[in-house]
Short mmCIF file of N, CA and C in Angstrom, two decimals:
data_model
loop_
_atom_site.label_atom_id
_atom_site.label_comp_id
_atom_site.label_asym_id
_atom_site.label_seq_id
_atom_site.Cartn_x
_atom_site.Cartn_y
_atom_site.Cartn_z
N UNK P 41 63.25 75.21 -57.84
CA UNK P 41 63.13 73.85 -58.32
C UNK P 41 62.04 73.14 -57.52
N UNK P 42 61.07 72.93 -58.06
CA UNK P 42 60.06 72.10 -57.61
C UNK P 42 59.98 70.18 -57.42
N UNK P 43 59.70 69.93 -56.80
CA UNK P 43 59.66 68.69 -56.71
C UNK P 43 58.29 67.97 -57.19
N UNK P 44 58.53 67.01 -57.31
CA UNK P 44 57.23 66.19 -57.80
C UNK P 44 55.90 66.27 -56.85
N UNK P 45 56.09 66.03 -55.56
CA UNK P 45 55.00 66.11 -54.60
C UNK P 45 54.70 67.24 -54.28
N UNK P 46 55.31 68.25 -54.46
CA UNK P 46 55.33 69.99 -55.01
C UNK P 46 54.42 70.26 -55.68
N UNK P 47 54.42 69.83 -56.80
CA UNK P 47 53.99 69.74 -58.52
C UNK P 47 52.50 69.16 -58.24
N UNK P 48 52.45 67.69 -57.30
CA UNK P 48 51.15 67.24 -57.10
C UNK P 48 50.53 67.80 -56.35
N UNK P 49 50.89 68.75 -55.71
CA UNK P 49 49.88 69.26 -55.14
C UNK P 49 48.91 70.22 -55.40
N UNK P 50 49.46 70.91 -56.84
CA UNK P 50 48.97 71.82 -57.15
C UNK P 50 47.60 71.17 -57.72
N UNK P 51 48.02 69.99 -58.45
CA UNK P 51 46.87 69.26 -59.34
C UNK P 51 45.74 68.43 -58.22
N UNK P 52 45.73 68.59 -57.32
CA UNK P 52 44.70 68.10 -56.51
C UNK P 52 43.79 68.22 -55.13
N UNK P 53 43.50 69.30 -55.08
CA UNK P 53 43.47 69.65 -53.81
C UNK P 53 42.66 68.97 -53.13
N UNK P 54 42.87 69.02 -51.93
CA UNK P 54 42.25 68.07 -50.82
C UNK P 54 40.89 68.39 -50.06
N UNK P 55 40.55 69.83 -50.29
CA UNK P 55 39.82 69.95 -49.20
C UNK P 55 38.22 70.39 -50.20
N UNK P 56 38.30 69.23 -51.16
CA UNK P 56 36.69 69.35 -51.74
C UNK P 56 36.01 68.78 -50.75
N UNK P 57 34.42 69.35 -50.94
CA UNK P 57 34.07 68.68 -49.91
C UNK P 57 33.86 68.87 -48.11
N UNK P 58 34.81 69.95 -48.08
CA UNK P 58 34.59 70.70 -46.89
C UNK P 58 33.54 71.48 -46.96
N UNK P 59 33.88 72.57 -45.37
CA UNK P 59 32.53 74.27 -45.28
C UNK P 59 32.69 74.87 -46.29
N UNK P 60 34.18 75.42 -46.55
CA UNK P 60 34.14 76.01 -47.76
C UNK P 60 33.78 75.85 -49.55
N UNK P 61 34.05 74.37 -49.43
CA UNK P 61 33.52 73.97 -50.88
C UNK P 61 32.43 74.51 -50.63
N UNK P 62 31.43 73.86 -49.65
CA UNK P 62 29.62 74.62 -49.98
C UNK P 62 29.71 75.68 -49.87
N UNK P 63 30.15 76.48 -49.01
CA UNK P 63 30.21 78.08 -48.61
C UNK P 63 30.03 78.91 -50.58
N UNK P 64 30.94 78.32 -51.37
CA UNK P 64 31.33 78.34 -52.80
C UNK P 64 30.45 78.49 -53.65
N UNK P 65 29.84 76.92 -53.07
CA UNK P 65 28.40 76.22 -54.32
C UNK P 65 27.36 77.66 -53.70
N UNK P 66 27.22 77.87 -52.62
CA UNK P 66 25.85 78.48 -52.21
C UNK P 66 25.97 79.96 -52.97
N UNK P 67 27.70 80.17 -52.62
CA UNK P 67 27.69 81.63 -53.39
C UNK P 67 27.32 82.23 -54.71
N UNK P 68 27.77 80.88 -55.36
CA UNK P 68 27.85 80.95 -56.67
C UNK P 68 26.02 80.51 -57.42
N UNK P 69 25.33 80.19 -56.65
CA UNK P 69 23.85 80.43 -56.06
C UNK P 69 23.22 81.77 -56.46
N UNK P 70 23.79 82.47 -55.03
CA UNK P 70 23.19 83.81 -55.19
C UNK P 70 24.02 84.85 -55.51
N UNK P 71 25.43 84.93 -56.48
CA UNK P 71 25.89 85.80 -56.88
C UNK P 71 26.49 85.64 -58.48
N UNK P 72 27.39 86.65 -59.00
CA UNK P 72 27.90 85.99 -60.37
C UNK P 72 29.00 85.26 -60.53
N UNK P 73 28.46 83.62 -60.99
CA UNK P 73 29.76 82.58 -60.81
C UNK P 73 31.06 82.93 -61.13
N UNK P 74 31.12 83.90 -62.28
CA UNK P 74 32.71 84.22 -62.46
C UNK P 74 33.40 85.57 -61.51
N UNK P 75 32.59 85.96 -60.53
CA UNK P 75 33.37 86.68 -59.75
C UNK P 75 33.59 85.42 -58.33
N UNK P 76 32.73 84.42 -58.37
CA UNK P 76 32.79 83.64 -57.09
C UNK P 76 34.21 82.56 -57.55
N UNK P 77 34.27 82.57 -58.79
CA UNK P 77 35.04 81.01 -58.87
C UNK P 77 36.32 82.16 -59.50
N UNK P 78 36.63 83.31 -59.49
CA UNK P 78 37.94 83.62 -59.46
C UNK P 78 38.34 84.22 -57.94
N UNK P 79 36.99 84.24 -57.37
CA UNK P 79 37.96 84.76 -55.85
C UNK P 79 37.98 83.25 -55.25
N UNK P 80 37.26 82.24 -55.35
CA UNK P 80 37.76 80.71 -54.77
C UNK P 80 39.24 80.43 -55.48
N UNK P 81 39.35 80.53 -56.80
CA UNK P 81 40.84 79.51 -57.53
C UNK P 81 41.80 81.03 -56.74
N UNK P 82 41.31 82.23 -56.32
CA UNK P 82 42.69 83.07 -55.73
C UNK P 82 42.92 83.40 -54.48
N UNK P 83 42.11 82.44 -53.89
CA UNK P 83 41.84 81.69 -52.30
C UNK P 83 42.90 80.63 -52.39
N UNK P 84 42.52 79.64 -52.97
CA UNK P 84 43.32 78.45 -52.78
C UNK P 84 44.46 78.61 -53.77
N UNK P 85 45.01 79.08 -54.53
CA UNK P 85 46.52 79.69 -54.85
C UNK P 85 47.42 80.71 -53.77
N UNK P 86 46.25 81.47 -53.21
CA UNK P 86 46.97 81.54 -51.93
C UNK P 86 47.80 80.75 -50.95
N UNK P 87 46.45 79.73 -50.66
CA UNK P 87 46.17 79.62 -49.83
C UNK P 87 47.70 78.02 -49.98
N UNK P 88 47.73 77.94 -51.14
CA UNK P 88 49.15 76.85 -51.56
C UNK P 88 50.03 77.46 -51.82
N UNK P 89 50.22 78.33 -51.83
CA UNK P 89 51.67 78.86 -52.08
C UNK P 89 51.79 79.59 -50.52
N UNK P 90 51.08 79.93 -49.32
CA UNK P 90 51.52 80.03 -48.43
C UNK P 90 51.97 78.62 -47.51
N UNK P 91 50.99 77.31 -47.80
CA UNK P 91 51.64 76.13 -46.69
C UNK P 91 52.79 75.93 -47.69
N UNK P 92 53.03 76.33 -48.84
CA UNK P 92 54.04 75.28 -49.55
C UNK P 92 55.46 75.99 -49.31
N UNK P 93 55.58 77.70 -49.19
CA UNK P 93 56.31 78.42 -48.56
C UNK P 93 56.61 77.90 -46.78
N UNK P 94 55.65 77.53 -46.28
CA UNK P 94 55.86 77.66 -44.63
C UNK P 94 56.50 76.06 -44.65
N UNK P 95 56.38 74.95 -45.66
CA UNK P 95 56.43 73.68 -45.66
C UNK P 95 58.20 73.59 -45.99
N UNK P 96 58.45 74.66 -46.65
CA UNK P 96 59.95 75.20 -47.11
C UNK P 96 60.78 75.81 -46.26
N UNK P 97 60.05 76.37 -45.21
CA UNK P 97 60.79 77.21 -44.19
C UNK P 97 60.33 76.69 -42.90
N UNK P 98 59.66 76.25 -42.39
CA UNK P 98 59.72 75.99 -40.79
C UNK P 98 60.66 74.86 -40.61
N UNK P 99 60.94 73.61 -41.49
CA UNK P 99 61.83 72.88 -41.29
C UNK P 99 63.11 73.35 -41.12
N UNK P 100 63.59 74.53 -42.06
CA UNK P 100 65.03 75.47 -42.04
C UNK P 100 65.17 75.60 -40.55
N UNK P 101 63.94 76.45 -39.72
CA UNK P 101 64.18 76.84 -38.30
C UNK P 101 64.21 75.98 -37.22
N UNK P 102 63.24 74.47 -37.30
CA UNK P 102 63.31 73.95 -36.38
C UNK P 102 63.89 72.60 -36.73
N UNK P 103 65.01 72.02 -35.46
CA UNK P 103 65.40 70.32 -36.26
C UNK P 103 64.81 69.70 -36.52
N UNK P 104 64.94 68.71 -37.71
CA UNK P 104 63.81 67.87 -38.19
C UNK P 104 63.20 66.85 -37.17
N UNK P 105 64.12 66.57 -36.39
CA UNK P 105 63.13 65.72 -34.70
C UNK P 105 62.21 66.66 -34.54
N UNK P 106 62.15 67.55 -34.12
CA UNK P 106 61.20 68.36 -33.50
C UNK P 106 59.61 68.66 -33.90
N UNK P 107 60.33 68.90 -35.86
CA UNK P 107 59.23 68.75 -36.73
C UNK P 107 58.66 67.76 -36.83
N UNK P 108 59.08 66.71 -37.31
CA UNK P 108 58.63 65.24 -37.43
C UNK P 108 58.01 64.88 -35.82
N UNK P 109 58.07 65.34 -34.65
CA UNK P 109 57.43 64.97 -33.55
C UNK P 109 56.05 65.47 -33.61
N UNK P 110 56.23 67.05 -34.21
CA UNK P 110 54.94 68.03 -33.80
C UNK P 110 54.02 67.36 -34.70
N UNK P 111 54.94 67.26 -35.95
CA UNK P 111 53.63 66.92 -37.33
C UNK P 111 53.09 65.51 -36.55
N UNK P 112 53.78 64.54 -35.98
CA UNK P 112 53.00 63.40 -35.60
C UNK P 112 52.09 63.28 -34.36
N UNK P 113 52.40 64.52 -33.40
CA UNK P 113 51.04 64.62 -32.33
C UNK P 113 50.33 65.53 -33.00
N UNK P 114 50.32 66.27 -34.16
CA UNK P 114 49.53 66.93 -34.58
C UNK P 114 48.34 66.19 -35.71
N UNK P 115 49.11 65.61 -36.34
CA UNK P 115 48.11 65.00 -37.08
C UNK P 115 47.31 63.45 -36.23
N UNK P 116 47.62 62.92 -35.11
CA UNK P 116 47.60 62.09 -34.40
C UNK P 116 46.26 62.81 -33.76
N UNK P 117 46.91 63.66 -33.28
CA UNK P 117 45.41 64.36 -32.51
C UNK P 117 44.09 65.00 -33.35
N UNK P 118 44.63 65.66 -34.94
CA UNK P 118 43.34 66.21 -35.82
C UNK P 118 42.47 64.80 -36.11
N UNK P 119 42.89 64.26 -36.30
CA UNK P 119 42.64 62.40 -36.91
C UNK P 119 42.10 61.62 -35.68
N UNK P 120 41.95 61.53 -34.68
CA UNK P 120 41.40 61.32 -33.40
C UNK P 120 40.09 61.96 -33.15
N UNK P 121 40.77 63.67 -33.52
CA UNK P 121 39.33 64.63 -33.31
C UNK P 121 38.31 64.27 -34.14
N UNK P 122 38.50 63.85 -35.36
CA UNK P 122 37.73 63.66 -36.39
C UNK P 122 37.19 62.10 -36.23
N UNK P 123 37.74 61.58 -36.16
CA UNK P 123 36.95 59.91 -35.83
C UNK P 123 35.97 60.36 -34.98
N UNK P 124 36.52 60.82 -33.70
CA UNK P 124 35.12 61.29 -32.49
C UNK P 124 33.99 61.89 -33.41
N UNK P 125 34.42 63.47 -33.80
CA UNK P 125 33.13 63.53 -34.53
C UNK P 125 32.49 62.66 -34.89
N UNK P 126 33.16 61.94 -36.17
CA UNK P 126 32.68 61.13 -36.77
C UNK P 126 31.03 60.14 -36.10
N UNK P 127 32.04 59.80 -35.18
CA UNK P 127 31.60 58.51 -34.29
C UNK P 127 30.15 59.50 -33.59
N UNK P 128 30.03 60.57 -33.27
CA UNK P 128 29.13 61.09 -32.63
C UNK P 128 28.04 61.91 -33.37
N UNK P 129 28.15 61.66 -34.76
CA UNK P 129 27.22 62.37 -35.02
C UNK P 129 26.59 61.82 -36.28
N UNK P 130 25.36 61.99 -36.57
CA UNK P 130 24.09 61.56 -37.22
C UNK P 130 24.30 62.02 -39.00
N UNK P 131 24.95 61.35 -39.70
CA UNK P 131 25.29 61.77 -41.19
C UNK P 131 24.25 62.73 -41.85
N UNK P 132 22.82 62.54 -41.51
CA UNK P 132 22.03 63.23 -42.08
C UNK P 132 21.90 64.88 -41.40
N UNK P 133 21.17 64.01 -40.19
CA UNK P 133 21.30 65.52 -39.33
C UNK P 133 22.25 66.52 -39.66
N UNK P 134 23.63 65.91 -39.36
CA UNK P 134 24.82 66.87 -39.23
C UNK P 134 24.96 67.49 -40.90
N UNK P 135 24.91 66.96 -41.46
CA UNK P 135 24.97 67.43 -43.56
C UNK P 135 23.65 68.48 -42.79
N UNK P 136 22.80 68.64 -42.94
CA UNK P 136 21.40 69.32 -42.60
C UNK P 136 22.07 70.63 -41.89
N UNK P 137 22.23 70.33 -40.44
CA UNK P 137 23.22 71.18 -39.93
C UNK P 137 24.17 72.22 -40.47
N UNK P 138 24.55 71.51 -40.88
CA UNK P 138 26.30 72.37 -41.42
C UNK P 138 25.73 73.19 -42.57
N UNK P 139 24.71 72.92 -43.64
CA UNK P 139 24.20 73.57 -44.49
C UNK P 139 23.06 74.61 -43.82
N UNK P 140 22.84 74.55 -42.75
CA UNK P 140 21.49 75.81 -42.23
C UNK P 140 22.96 76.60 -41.79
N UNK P 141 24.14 76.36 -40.97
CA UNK P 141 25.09 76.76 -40.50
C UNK P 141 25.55 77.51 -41.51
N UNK P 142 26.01 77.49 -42.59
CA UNK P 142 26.99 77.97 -43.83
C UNK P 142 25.77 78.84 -44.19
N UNK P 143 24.66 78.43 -44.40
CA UNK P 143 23.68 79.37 -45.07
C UNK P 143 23.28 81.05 -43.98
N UNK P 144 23.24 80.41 -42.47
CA UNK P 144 23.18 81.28 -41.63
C UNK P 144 24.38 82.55 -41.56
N UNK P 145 25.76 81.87 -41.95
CA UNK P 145 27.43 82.76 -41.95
C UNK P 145 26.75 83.67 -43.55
N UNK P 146 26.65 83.01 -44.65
CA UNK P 146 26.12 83.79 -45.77
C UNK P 146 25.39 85.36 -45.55
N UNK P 147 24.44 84.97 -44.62
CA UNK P 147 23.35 86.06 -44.42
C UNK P 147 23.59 86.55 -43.53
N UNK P 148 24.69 86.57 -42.76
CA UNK P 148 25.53 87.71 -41.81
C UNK P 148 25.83 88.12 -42.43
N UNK P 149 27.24 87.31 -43.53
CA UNK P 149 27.51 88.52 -44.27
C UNK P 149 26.88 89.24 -45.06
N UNK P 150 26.79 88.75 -45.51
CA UNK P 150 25.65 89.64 -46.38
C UNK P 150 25.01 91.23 -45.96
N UNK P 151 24.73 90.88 -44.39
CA UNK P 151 24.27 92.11 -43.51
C UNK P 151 25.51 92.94 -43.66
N UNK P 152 26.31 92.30 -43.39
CA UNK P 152 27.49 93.15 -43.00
C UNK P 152 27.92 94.11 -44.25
N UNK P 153 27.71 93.27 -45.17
CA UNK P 153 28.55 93.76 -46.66
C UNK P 153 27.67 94.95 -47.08
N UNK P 154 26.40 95.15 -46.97
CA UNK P 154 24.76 95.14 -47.04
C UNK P 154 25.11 96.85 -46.15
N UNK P 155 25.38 96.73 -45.12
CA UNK P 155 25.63 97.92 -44.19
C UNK P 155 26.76 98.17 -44.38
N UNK P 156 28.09 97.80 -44.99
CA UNK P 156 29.42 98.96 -45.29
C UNK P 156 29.39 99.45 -46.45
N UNK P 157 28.40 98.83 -47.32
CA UNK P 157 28.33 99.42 -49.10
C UNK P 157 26.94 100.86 -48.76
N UNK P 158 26.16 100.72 -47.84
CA UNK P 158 25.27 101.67 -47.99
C UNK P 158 25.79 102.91 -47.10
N UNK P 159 26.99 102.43 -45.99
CA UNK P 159 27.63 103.49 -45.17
C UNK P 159 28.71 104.28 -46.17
N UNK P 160 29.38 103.23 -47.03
CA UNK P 160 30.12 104.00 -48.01
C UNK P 160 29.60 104.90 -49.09
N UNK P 161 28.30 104.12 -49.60
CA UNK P 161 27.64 105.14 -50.30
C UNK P 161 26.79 105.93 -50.33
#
């Protein structure tokens, strides 16, 4: 039995807009979009049905004080970390950055994938 905020989560995910959204766009760039955008939608179906499983079961194991403490120095502290960034870094630069960064992880792999397909074959 699913619940409503269950249900919403499926319809919206949160993390457009991150490394991985571009990591996605760039792939789908230099490879074929329908092998990139069925291994992304079977990434993030994973990747929700494992927090939505662990969101179902870590409360079972630990008392809800405990949980409700961690989740609030936890998100207290990601949300802190992120203002700092925020606060320290140059909107342009850093977009600039993070895209030579994602493009640089690409063309590792790539090496990598590049050297186990020619060792295999």
């Amino acid at each position: 039995d699913l619940t409503e905020e269950e249900l919403q989560s499926f319809s919206k995910p949160d993390e457009v807009g991150d490394e991985t959204f571009i990591i996605v766009a760039l792939m789908a760039m230099r490879h074929p979009k329908s092998n990139v955008l069925s291994g992304a939608l079977s990434a993030l179906v994973v990747m929700m049905i494992l927090s939505t499983g662990l969101g179902r079961i870590v409360p079972n194991l630990i008392s809800r004080k405990h949980t409700n403490s961690a989740a609030t120095v936890l998100y207290a502290f990601f949300g802190l970390r992120l203002l700092y960034i925020a606060w320290r870094s140059n909107s342009k630069a850093s977009q600039k950055k993070e895209m030579e960064e994602v493009e640089e992880k690409l063309e590792t792999q790539q090496g990598k994938i590049a050297s186990i397909s020619s060792y295999i074959g």
